[in-house]
Coordinates of C-alpha atoms and ligand atoms in Angstrom, one line a residue:
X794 CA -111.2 -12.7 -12.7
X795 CA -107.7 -14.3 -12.5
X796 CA -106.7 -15.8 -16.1
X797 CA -106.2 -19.2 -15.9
X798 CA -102.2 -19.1 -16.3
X799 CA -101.0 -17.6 -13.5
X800 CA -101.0 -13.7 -14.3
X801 CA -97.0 -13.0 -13.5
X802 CA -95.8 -12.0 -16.9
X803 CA -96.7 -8.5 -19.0
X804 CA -97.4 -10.3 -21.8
X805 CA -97.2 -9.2 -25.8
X806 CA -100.4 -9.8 -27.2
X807 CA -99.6 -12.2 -29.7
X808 CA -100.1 -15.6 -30.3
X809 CA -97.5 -17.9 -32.6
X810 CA -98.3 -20.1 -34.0
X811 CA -95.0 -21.5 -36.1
X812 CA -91.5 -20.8 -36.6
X813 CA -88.8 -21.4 -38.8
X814 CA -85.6 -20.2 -38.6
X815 CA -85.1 -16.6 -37.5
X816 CA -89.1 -15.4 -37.8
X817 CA -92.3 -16.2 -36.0
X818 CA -96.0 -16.5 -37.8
X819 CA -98.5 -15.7 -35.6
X820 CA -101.9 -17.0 -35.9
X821 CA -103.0 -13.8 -37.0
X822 CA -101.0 -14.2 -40.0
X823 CA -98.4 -11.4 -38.8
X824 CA -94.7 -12.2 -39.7
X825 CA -91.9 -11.2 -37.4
X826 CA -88.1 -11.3 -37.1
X827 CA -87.1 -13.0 -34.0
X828 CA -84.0 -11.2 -32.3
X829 CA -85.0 -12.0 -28.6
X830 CA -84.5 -16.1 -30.0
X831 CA -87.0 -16.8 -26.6
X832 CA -84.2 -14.8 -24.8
X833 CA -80.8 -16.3 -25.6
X834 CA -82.4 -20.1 -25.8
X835 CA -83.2 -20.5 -29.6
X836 CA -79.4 -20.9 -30.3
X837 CA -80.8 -22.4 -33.8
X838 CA -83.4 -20.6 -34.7
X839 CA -87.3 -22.0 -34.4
X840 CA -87.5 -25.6 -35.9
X841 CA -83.9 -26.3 -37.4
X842 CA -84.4 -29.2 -39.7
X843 CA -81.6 -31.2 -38.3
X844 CA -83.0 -31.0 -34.4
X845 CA -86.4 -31.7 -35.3
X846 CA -85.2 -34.8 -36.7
X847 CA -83.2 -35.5 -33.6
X848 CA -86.3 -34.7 -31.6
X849 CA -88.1 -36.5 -33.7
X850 CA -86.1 -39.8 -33.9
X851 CA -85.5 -39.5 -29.9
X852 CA -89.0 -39.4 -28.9
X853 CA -89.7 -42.2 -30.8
X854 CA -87.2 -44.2 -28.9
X855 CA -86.1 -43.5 -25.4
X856 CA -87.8 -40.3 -23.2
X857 CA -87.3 -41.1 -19.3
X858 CA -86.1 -43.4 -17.3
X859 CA -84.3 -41.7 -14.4
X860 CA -81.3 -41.4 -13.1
X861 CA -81.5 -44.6 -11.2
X862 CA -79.6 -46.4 -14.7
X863 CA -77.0 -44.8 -16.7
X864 CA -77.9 -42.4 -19.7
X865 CA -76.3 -42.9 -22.6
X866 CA -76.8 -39.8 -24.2
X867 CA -76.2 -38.0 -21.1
X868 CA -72.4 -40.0 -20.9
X869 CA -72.0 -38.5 -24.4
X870 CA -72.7 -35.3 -23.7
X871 CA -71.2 -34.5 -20.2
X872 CA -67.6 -36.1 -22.1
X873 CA -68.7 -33.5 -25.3
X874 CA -69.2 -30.6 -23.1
X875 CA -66.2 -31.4 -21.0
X876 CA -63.6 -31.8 -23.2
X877 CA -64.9 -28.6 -24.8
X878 CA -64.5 -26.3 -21.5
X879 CA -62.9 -26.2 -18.4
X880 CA -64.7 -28.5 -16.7
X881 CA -64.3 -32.2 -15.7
X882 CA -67.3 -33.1 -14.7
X883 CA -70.9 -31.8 -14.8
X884 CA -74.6 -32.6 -13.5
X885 CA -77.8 -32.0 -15.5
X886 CA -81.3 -30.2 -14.5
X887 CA -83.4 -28.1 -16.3
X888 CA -83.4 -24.3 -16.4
X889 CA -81.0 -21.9 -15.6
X890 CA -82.2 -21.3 -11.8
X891 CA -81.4 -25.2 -11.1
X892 CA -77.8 -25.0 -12.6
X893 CA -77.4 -21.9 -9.8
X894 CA -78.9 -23.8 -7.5
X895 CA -76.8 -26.5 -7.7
X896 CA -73.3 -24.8 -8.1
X897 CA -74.2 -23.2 -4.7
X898 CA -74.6 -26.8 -3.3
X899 CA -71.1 -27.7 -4.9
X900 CA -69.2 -24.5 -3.9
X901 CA -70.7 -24.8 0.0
X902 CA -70.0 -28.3 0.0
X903 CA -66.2 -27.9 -1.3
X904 CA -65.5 -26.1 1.4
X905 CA -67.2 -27.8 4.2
X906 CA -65.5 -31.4 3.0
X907 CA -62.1 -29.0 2.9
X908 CA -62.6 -28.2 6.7
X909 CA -64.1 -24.9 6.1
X910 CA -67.4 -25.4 7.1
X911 CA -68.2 -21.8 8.0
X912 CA -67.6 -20.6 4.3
X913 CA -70.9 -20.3 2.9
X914 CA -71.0 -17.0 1.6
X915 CA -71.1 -15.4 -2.4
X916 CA -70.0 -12.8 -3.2
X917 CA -72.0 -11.1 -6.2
X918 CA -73.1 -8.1 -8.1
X919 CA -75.2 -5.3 -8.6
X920 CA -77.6 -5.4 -11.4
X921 CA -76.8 -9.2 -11.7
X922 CA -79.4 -11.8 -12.7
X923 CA -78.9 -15.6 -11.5
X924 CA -82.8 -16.6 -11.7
X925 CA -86.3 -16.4 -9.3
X926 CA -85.7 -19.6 -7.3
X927 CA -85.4 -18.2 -3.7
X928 CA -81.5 -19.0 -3.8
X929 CA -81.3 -17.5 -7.2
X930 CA -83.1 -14.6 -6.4
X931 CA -81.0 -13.8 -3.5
X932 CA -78.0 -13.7 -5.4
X933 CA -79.4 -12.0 -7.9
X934 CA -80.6 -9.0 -5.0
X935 CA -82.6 -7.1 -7.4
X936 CA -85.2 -5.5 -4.1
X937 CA -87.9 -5.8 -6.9
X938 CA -87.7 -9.4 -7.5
X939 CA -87.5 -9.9 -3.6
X940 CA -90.2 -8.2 -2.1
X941 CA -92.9 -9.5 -0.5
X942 CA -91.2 -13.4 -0.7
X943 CA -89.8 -13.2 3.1
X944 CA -86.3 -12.3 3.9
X945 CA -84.0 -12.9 1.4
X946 CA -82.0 -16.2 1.7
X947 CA -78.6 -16.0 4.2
X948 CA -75.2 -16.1 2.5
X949 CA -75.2 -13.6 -0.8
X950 CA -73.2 -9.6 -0.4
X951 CA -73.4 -7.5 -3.5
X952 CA -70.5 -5.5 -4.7
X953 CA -70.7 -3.3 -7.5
X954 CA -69.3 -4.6 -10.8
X955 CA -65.3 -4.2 -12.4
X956 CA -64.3 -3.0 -8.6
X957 CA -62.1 -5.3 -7.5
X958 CA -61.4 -3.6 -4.2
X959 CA -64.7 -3.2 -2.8
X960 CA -64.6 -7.7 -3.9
X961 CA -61.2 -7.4 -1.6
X962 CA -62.9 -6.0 1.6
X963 CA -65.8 -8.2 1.1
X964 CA -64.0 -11.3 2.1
X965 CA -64.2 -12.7 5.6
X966 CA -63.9 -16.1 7.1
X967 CA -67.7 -16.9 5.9
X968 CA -66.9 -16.4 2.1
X969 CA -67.2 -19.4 0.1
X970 CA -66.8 -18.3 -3.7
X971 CA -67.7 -15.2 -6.2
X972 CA -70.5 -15.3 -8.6
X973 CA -70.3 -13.2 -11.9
X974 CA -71.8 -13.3 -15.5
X975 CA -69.1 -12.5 -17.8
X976 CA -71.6 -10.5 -19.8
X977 CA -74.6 -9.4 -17.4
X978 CA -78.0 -9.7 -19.8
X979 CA -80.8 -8.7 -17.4
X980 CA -79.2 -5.9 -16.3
X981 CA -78.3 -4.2 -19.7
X982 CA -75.8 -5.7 -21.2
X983 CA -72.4 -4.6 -19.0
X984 CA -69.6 -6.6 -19.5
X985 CA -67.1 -7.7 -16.5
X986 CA -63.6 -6.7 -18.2
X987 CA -60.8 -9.3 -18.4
X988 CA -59.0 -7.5 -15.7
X989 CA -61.6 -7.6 -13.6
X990 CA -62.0 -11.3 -14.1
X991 CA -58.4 -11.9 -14.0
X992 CA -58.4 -10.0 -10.8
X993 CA -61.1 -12.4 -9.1
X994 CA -59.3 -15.2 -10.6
X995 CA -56.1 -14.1 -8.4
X996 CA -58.9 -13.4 -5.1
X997 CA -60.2 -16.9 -5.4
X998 CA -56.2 -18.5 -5.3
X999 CA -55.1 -16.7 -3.1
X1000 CA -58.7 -16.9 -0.7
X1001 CA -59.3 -20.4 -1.5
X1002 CA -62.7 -19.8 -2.8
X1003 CA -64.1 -21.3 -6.1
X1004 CA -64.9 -18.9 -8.9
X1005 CA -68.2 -19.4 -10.7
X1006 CA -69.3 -17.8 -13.6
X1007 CA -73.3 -17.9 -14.6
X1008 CA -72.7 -18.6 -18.3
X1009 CA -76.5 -19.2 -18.4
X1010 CA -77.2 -17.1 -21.2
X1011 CA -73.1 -16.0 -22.5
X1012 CA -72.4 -20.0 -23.4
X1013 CA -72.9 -21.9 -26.5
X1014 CA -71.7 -19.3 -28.7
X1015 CA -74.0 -16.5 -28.5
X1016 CA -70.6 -13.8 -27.8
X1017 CA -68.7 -15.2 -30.6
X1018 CA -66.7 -17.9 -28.5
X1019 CA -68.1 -21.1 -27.4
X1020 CA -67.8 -19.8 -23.8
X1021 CA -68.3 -16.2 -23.1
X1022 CA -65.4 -16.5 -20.6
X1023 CA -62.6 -17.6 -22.9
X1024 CA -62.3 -13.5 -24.2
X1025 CA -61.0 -13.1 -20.7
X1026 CA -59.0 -16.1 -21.0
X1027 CA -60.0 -16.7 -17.3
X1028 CA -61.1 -19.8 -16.2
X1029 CA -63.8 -20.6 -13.6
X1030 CA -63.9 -23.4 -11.3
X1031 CA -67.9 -24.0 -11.2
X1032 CA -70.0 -22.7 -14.2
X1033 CA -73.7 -22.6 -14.7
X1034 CA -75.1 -23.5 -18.2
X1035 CA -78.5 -23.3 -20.1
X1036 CA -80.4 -21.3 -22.3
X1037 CA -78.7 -22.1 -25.5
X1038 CA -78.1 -25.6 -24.8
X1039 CA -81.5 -27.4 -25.8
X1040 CA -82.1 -24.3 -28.5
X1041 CA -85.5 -24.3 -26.8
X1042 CA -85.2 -27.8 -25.0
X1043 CA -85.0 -27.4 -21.7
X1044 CA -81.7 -28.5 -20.8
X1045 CA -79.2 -27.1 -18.0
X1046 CA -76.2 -28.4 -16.1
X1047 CA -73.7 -26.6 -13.6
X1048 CA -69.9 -28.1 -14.5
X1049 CA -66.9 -27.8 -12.3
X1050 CA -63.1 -28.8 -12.4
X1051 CA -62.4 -31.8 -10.5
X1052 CA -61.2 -30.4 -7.4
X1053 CA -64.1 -28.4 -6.7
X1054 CA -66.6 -31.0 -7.4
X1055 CA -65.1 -33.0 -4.6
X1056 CA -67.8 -33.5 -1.8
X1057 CA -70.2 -33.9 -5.1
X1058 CA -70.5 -37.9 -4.6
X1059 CA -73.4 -40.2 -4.2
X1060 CA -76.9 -39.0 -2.6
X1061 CA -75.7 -35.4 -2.2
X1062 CA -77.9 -33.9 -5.4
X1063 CA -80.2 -35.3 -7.4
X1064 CA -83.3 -34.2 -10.2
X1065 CA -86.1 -36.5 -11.5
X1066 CA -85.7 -35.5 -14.9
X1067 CA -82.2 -34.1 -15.4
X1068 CA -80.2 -35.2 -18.4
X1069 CA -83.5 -37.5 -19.3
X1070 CA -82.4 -39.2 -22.9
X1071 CA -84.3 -36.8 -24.6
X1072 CA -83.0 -34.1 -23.5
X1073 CA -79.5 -34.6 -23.9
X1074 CA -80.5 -36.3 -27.3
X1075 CA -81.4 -33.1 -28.5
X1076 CA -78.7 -31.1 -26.6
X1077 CA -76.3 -33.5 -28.4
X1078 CA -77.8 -32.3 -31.5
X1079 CA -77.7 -28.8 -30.9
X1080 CA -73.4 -29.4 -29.8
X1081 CA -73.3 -31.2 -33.0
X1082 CA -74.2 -28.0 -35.0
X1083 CA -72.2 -25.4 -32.8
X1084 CA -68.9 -27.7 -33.0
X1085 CA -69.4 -27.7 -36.9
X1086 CA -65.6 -26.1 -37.6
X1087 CA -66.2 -22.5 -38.1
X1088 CA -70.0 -22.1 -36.9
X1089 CA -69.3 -20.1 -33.8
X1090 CA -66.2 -17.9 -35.8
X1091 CA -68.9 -17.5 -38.2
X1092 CA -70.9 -16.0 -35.5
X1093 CA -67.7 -14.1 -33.8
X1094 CA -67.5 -12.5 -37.7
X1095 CA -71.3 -11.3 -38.5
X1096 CA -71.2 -9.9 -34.9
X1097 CA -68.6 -7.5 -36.0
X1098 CA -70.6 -6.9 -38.7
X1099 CA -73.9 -6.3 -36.3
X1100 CA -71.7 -4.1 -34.5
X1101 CA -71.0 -2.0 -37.2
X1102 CA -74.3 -1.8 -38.2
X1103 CA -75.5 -1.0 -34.6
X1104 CA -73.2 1.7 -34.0
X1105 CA -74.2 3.3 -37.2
X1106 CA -77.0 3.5 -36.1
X1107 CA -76.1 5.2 -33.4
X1108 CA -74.4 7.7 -35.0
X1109 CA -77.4 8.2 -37.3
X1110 CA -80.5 8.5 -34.9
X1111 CA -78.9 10.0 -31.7
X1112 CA -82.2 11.2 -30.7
X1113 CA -83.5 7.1 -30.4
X1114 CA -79.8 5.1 -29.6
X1115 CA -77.0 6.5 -27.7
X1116 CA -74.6 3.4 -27.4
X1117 CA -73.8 -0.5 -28.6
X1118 CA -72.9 -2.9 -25.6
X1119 CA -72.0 -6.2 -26.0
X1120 CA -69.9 -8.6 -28.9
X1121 CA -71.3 -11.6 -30.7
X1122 CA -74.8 -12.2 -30.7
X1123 CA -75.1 -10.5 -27.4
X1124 CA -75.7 -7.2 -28.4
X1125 CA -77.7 -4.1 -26.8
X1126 CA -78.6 -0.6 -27.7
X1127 CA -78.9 2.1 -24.8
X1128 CA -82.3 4.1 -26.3
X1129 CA -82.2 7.6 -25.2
X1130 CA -86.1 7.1 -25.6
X1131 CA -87.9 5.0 -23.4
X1132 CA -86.9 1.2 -24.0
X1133 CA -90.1 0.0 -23.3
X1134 CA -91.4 2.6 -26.6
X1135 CA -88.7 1.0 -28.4
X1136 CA -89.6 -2.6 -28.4
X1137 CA -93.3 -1.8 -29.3
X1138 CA -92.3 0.7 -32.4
X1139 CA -90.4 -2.3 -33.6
X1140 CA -92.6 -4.9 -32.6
X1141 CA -95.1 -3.2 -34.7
X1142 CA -92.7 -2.7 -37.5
X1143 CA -92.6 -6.8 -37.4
X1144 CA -89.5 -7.1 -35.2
X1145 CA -89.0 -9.0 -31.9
X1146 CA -86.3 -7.8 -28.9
X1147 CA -86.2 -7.3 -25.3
X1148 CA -85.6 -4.9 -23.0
X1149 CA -83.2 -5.2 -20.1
X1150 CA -81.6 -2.8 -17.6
X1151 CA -80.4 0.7 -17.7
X1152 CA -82.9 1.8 -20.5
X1153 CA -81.0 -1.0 -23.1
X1154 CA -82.9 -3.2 -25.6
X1155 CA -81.5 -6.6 -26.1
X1156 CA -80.6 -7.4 -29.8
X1157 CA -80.1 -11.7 -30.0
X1158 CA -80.6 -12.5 -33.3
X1159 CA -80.5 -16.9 -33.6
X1160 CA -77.4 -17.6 -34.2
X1161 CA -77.8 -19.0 -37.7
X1162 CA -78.8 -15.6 -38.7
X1163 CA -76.8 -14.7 -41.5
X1164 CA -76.1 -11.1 -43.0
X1165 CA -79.0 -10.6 -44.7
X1166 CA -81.0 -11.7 -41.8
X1167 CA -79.2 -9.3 -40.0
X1168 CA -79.9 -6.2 -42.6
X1169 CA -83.5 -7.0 -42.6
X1170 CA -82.9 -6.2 -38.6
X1171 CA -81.2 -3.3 -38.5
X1172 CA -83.1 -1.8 -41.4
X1173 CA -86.5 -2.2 -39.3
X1174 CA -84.4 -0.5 -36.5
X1175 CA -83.2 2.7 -38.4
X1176 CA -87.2 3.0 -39.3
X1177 CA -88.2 2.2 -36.1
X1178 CA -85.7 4.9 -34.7
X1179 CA -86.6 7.1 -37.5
X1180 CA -90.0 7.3 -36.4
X1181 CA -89.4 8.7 -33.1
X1182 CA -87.6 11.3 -34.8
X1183 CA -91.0 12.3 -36.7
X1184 CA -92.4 12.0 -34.0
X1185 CA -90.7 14.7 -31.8
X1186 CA -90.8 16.9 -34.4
Ligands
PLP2616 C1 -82.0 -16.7 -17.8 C2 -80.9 -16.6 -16.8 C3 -80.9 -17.3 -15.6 C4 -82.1 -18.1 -15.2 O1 -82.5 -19.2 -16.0 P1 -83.9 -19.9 -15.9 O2 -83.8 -21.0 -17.0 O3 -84.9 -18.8 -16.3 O4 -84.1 -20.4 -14.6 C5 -79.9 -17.2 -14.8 N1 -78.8 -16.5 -15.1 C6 -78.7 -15.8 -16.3 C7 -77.4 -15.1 -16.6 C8 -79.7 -15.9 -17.2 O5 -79.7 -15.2 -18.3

């Protein structure tokens, strides 16, 4: 018999039933340390004290009213996020598929109000993830994701990643913009390289297509950096954001520089609930915590020292681990062993990560975690990968 909630996850079988910082209680009284933070989102850990009081005070104020009337906290926000980035202007959903969504809309739409109505195409990349609505899910091209749902949406050619050339002889008369995550997550942690971004900076001039970057899961300082593309030092003109925004609120919003945003005017996109006061009242309050002077160097600095504690690993257990990806709180480990084995042994050794492409587990500890936080991790990793050594012996 089907379970009542719609059976399209492999679920854990555990049940939480609090959190509090960087570790989960279950109900069965099990203790973990969470380093998946509910995949990139719980930028503060579970239950900061200073959101729950924004939460908190919000809710028992203002929740909804629509975007038919001005939002206050939503004003606050947009001007927050965009004098911190790139951007110059920004819309609000909810999730991380939406903010895709609608940077799509924008990028099309820039081109057709520019008298280049055929341009509709993006150009992506293999192994890339951009979220499972149909538009989402087509630039994200994974055949897995894709089969059985119809033909994929029109308008999305894959190239691999860090090749600019094969980018070059993508581009035709139909191409509207590029799409890249300057750190890919889903599919194991492979980093575009500031060339390679520098060099699709230059495409997009000289092409005249807009540059997006899904910063869905690399923003709000989970690589170090507020954004994950300032290591490149190249900026996008569309961006989609999420994940860490709400710390577990969900909160999204695509931004863009003024000049792409341009055919972006009245009636041409919209969302019931996006930017709702509550939801940029707590998104404020997360911002107010990463902008604290020095929280995302802090976070830049004990991801050096994750590093080094990852690739000592490494060097330690090259039966389990055979190499660190990543910077920041966006860290994997390549398992020699099967990654799926991996995330059990630790889960069962009271650790939390997930898996993700080419064989990698994902290590994303919250990013309040502080050293010790992070010892506790890695020492539950060298047993874990200890263990498998036993094992095969
Ligand atoms: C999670 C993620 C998405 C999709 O976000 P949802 O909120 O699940 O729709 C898109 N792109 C990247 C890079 C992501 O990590």
């Amino acid at each position: 018999m089907i379970t009542a909630v719609m059976p399209t996850y492999g679920r854990k079988d555990v049940v939480f039933e609090r959190g509090e910082g960087c570790h989960l209680y279950a109900a069965d009284g099990r203790r973990f340390l969470d380093f998946t933070s509910g995949i990139a989102v719980n930028a503060l850990g579970h239950c900061h004290p200073y959101l729950v009081k924004a939460l908190a005070e919000q809710g028992a104020k203002l929740w909804h009213t629509s975007n038919l009337f001005r939002i206050g906290n939503g004003e606050r926000l947009a001007e927050r996020l965009v004098a911190n980035s790139f951007a110059d202007t920004l819309f609000f959903c909810n999730s991380g598929a939406e903010a895709i969504e609608g940077g799509i809309k924008l990028i099309r739409k820039y081109q057709y109000v520019n008298g280049k109505p055929k341009r509709y195409k993006l150009i992506c990349f293999s192994a890339a993830f951009h979220g499972r609505s149909l538009n989402a899910l087509a630039a994200t091209g994974n055949e897995k994701y894709l089969e059985g749902f119809g033909p994929a949406n029109p308008g999305y050619k894959h190239a691999p990643l860090n090749n600019a050339n094969v980018v070059r002889d993508m581009i035709d008369d139909e191409v509207a913009g590029i799409l890249v995550e300057p750190i890919q997550g889903e599919g194991g942690i492979r980093s575009a390289t500031p060339e390679f971004l520098r060099t699709l900076r230059a495409i997009c001039d000289e092409f005249g297509l807009l540059l997006f970057f899904d910063e869905i899961h690399t923003g709000f300082g989970r690589t170090g950096k507020l954004w994950g593309y300032e290591w490149s030092g190249v900026k996008p003109d569309v961006a989609a954001i999420a994940k860490g925004m709400g710390s577990g609120f969900p909160v999204g919003a695509f931004m863009a520089t003024e000049a792409a945003a341009k055919g972006m005017v009245p009636g041409t996109h919209g969302s019931t609930y996006g930017g709702n006061p509550l939801a940029t009242g707590v998104a404020n309050a997360v911002l107010d915590v990463i902008l604290q002077p020095g929280f995302v160097d802090g976070v830049h600095e004990r991801g050096l020292y994750l590093t080094r504690g990852l690739e000592a690993l490494v060097a330690k257990h090259r039966h389990a681990f055979d190499e660190v990806r990543g910077r920041g709180f966006l860290q994997g480990l390549r398992c020699v062993v099967p990654s799926g084995e991996m995330v059990d042994r630790l889960m069962s050794l009271g650790m939390l990560v997930v898996g993700a492409g080419e064989n990698v587990i994902r290590v994303f500890p919250p990013l309040i975690a502080d050293k010790a936080t992070l010892d506790e991790g890695l020492a539950i990793l060298d047993k874990a990968a200890a263990s498998f050594a036993t094992k095969a012996a």
